[in-house]
Short mmCIF file of C-alpha atoms in Angstrom, two decimals:
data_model
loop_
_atom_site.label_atom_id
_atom_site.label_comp_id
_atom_site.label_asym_id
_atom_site.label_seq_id
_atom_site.Cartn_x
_atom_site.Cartn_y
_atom_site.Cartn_z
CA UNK Y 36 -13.54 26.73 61.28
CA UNK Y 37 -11.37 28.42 63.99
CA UNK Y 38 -11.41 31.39 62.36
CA UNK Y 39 -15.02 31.71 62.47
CA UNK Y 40 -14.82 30.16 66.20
CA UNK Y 41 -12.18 33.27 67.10
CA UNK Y 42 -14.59 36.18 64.91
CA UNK Y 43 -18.09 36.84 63.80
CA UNK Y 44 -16.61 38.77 60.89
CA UNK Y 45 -17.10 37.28 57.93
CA UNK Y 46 -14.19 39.57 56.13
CA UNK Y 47 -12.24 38.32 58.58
CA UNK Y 48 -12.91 34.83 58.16
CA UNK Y 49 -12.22 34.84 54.58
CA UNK Y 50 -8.93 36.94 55.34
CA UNK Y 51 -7.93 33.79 57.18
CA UNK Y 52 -9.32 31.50 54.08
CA UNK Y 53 -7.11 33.90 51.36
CA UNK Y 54 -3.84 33.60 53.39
CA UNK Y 55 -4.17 29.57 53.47
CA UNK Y 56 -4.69 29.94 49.19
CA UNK Y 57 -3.39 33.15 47.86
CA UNK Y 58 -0.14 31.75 48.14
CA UNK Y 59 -0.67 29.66 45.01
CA UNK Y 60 -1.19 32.10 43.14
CA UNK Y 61 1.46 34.54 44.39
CA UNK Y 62 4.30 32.05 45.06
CA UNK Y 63 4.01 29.15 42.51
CA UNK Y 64 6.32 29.90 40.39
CA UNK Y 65 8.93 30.56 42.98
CA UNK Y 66 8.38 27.64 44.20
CA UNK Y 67 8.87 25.45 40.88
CA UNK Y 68 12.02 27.18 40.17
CA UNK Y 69 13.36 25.74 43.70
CA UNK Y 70 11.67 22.47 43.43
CA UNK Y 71 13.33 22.21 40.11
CA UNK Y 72 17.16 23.54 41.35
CA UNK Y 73 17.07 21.88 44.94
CA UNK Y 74 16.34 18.44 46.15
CA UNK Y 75 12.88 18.02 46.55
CA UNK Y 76 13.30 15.55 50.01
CA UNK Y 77 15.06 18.53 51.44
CA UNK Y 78 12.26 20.66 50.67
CA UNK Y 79 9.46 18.59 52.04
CA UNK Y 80 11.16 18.30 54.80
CA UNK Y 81 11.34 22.44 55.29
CA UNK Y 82 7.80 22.54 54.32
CA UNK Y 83 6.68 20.50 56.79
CA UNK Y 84 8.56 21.58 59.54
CA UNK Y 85 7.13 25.24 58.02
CA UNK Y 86 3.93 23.51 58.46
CA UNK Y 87 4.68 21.66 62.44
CA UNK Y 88 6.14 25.15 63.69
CA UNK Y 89 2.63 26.93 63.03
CA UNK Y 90 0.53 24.15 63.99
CA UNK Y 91 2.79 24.20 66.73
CA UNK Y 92 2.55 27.91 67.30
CA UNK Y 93 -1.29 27.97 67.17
CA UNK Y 94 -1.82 25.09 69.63
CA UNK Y 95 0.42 26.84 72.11
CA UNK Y 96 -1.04 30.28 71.50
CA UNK Y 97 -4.99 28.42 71.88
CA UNK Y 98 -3.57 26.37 75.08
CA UNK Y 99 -2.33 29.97 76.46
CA UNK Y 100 -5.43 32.06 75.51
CA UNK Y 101 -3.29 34.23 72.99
CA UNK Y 102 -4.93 33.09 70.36
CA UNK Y 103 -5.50 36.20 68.04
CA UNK Y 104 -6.70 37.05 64.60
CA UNK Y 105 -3.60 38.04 63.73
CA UNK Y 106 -1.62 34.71 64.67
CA UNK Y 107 -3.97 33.11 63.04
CA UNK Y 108 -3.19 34.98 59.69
CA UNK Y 109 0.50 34.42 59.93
CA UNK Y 110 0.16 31.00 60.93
CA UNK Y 111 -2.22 30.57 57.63
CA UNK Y 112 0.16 32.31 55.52
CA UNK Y 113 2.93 29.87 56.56
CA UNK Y 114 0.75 27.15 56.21
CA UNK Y 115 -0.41 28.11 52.52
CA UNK Y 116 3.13 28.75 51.31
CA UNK Y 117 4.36 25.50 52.85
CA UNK Y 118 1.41 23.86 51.04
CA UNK Y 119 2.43 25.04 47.96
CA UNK Y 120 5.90 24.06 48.17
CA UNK Y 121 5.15 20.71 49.72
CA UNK Y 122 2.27 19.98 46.70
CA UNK Y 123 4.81 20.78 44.81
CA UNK Y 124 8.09 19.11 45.41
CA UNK Y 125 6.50 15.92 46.06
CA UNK Y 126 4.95 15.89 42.74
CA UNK Y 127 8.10 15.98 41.61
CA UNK Y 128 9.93 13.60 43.17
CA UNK Y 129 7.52 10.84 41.70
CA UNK Y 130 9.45 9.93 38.88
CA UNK Y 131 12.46 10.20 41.04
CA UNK Y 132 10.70 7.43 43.46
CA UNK Y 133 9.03 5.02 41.09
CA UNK Y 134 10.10 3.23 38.58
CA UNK Y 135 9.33 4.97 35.05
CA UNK Y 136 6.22 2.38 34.58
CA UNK Y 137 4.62 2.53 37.75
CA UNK Y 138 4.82 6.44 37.70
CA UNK Y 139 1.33 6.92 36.42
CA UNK Y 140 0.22 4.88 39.25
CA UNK Y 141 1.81 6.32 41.66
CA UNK Y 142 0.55 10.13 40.32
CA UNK Y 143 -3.33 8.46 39.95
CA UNK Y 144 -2.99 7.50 43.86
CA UNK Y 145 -1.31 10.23 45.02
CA UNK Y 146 -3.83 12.82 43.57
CA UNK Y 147 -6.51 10.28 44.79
CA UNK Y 148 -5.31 10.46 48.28
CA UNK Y 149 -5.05 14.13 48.24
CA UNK Y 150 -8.77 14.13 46.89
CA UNK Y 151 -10.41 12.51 49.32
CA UNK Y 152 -8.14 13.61 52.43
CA UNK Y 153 -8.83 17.92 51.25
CA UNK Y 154 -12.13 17.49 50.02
CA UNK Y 155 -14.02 14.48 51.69
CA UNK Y 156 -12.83 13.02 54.93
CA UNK Y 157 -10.28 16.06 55.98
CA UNK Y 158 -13.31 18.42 56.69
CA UNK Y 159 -14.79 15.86 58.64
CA UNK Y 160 -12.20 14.46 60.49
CA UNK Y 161 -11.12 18.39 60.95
CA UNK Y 162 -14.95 18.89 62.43
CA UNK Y 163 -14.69 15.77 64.53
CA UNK Y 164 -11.41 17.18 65.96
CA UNK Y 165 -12.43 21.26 66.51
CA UNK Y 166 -15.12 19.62 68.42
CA UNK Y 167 -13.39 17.75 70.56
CA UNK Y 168 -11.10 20.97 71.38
CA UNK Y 169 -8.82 23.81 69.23
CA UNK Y 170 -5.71 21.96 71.00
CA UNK Y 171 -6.73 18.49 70.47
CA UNK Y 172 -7.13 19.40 66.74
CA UNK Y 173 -4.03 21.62 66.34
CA UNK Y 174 -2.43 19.18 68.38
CA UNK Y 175 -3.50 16.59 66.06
CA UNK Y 176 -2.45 18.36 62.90
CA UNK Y 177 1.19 19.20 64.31
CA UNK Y 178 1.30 15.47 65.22
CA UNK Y 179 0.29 14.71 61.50
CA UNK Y 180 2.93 17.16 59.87
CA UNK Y 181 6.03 15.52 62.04
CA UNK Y 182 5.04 11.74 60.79
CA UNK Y 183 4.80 13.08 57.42
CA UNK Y 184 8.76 14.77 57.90
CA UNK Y 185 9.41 11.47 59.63
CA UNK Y 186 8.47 9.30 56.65
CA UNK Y 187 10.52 10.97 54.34
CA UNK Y 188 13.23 9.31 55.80
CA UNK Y 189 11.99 5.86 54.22
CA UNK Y 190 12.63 7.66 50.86
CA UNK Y 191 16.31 6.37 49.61
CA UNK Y 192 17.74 7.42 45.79
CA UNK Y 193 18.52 11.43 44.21
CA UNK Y 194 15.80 13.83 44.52
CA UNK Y 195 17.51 16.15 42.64
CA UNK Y 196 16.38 17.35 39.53
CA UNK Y 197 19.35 16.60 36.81
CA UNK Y 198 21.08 19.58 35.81
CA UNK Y 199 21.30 20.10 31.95
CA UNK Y 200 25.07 19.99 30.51
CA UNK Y 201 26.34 23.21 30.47
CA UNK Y 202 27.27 24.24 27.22
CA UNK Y 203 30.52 26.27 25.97
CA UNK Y 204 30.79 28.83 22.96
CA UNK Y 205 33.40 28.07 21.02
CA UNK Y 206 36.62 30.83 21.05
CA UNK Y 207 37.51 32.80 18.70
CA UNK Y 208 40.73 30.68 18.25
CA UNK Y 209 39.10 27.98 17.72
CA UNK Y 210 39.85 26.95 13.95
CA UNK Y 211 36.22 26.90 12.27
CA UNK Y 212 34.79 28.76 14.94
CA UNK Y 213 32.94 32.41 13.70
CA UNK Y 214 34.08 35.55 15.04
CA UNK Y 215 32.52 36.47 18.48
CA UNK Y 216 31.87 35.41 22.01
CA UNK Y 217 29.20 32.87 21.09
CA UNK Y 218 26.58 34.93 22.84
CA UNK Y 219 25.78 37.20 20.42
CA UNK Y 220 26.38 34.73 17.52
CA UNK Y 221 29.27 36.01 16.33
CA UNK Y 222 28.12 39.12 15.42
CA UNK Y 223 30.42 41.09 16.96
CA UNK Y 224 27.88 43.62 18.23
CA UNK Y 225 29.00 43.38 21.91
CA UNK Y 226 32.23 44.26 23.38
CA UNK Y 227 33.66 41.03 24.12
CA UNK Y 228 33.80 40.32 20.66
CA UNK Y 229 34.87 43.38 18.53
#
């Protein structure tokens, strides 16, 4: 909606649409390797203080008349890669945060919530809020993003993802053991092992 406020372009309008999604598809599977090697609290909280510096950035470039097309796409970028990591890593820290029977629960409301918040009342509320000013809403939204960081706090336990066992080859000294490193098997095709 503000991009179509700020332009009568409609290329440019869904510019500012594909930087807020694109990022799913270009930066997903980053994004579940880290969720899977780091703890996911830690990166909720970067996403959404990813997400509080642009809201942040846009409501003081609308309050200061800079508001630009451009801002507006790199704020939207940040915002859709934050999304993505955010989605994300707190999908993953469900099982980490309930117990193992209530998880299903917890993933049924959770992808409720996000339901009705991104398709039913967040467009309206978002409507009710452009209209009562770009830095009311933006305002709004960066207000949001900082209880959300805030709350994370309440979150106590390991929201690490466990780390598999690392696993050692046996030597070649080892009595039993075939010939070779372990990495190739024993074959003795690579250098460590002829």
């Amino acid at each position: 909606m503000l991009a179509a406020r700020l332009t009568g372009s409609p290329a440019e309008v869904t510019a500012v649409s594909l930087t807020l999604t694109l990022p799913w598809l270009l930066v997903a599977l980053h994004v579940g390797v880290l969720v899977d090697r780091f703890d996911r609290r830690l990166l909720l909280w970067c996403a959404n203080g990813a997400r509080l510096a642009a809201t942040a950035l846009l409501t003081a470039s609308a309050a200061g008349g800079g508001l630009t097309l451009g801002v507006l796409l790199g704020a939207g970028a940040v915002l859709g890669v934050a999304d993505v990591l955010a989605s994300t890593a707190a999908s993953a820290l469900v099982p980490a945060a309930v117990p193992a029977e209530r998880c299903e629960g917890a993933n049924a409301w959770m992808v409720g919530a996000e339901t009705v918040g991104q398709e039913f009342a967040g467009p309206f509320v978002g409507g009710l809020l452009l209209a009562a000013g770009t830095r009311f809403a933006l305002g709004a939204t960066s207000v949001a993003y900082a209880l959300a960081a805030l709350s994370l706090f309440l979150l106590v336990g390991r929201f690490r993802a466990p780390r598999p066992p690392r696993t050692r080859w046996p030597s070649r000294s080892t009595p039993g053991s075939p010939r070779g490193c372990g990495s190739c098997g024993g074959t003795g095709c690579c250098a460590r092992c002829r």
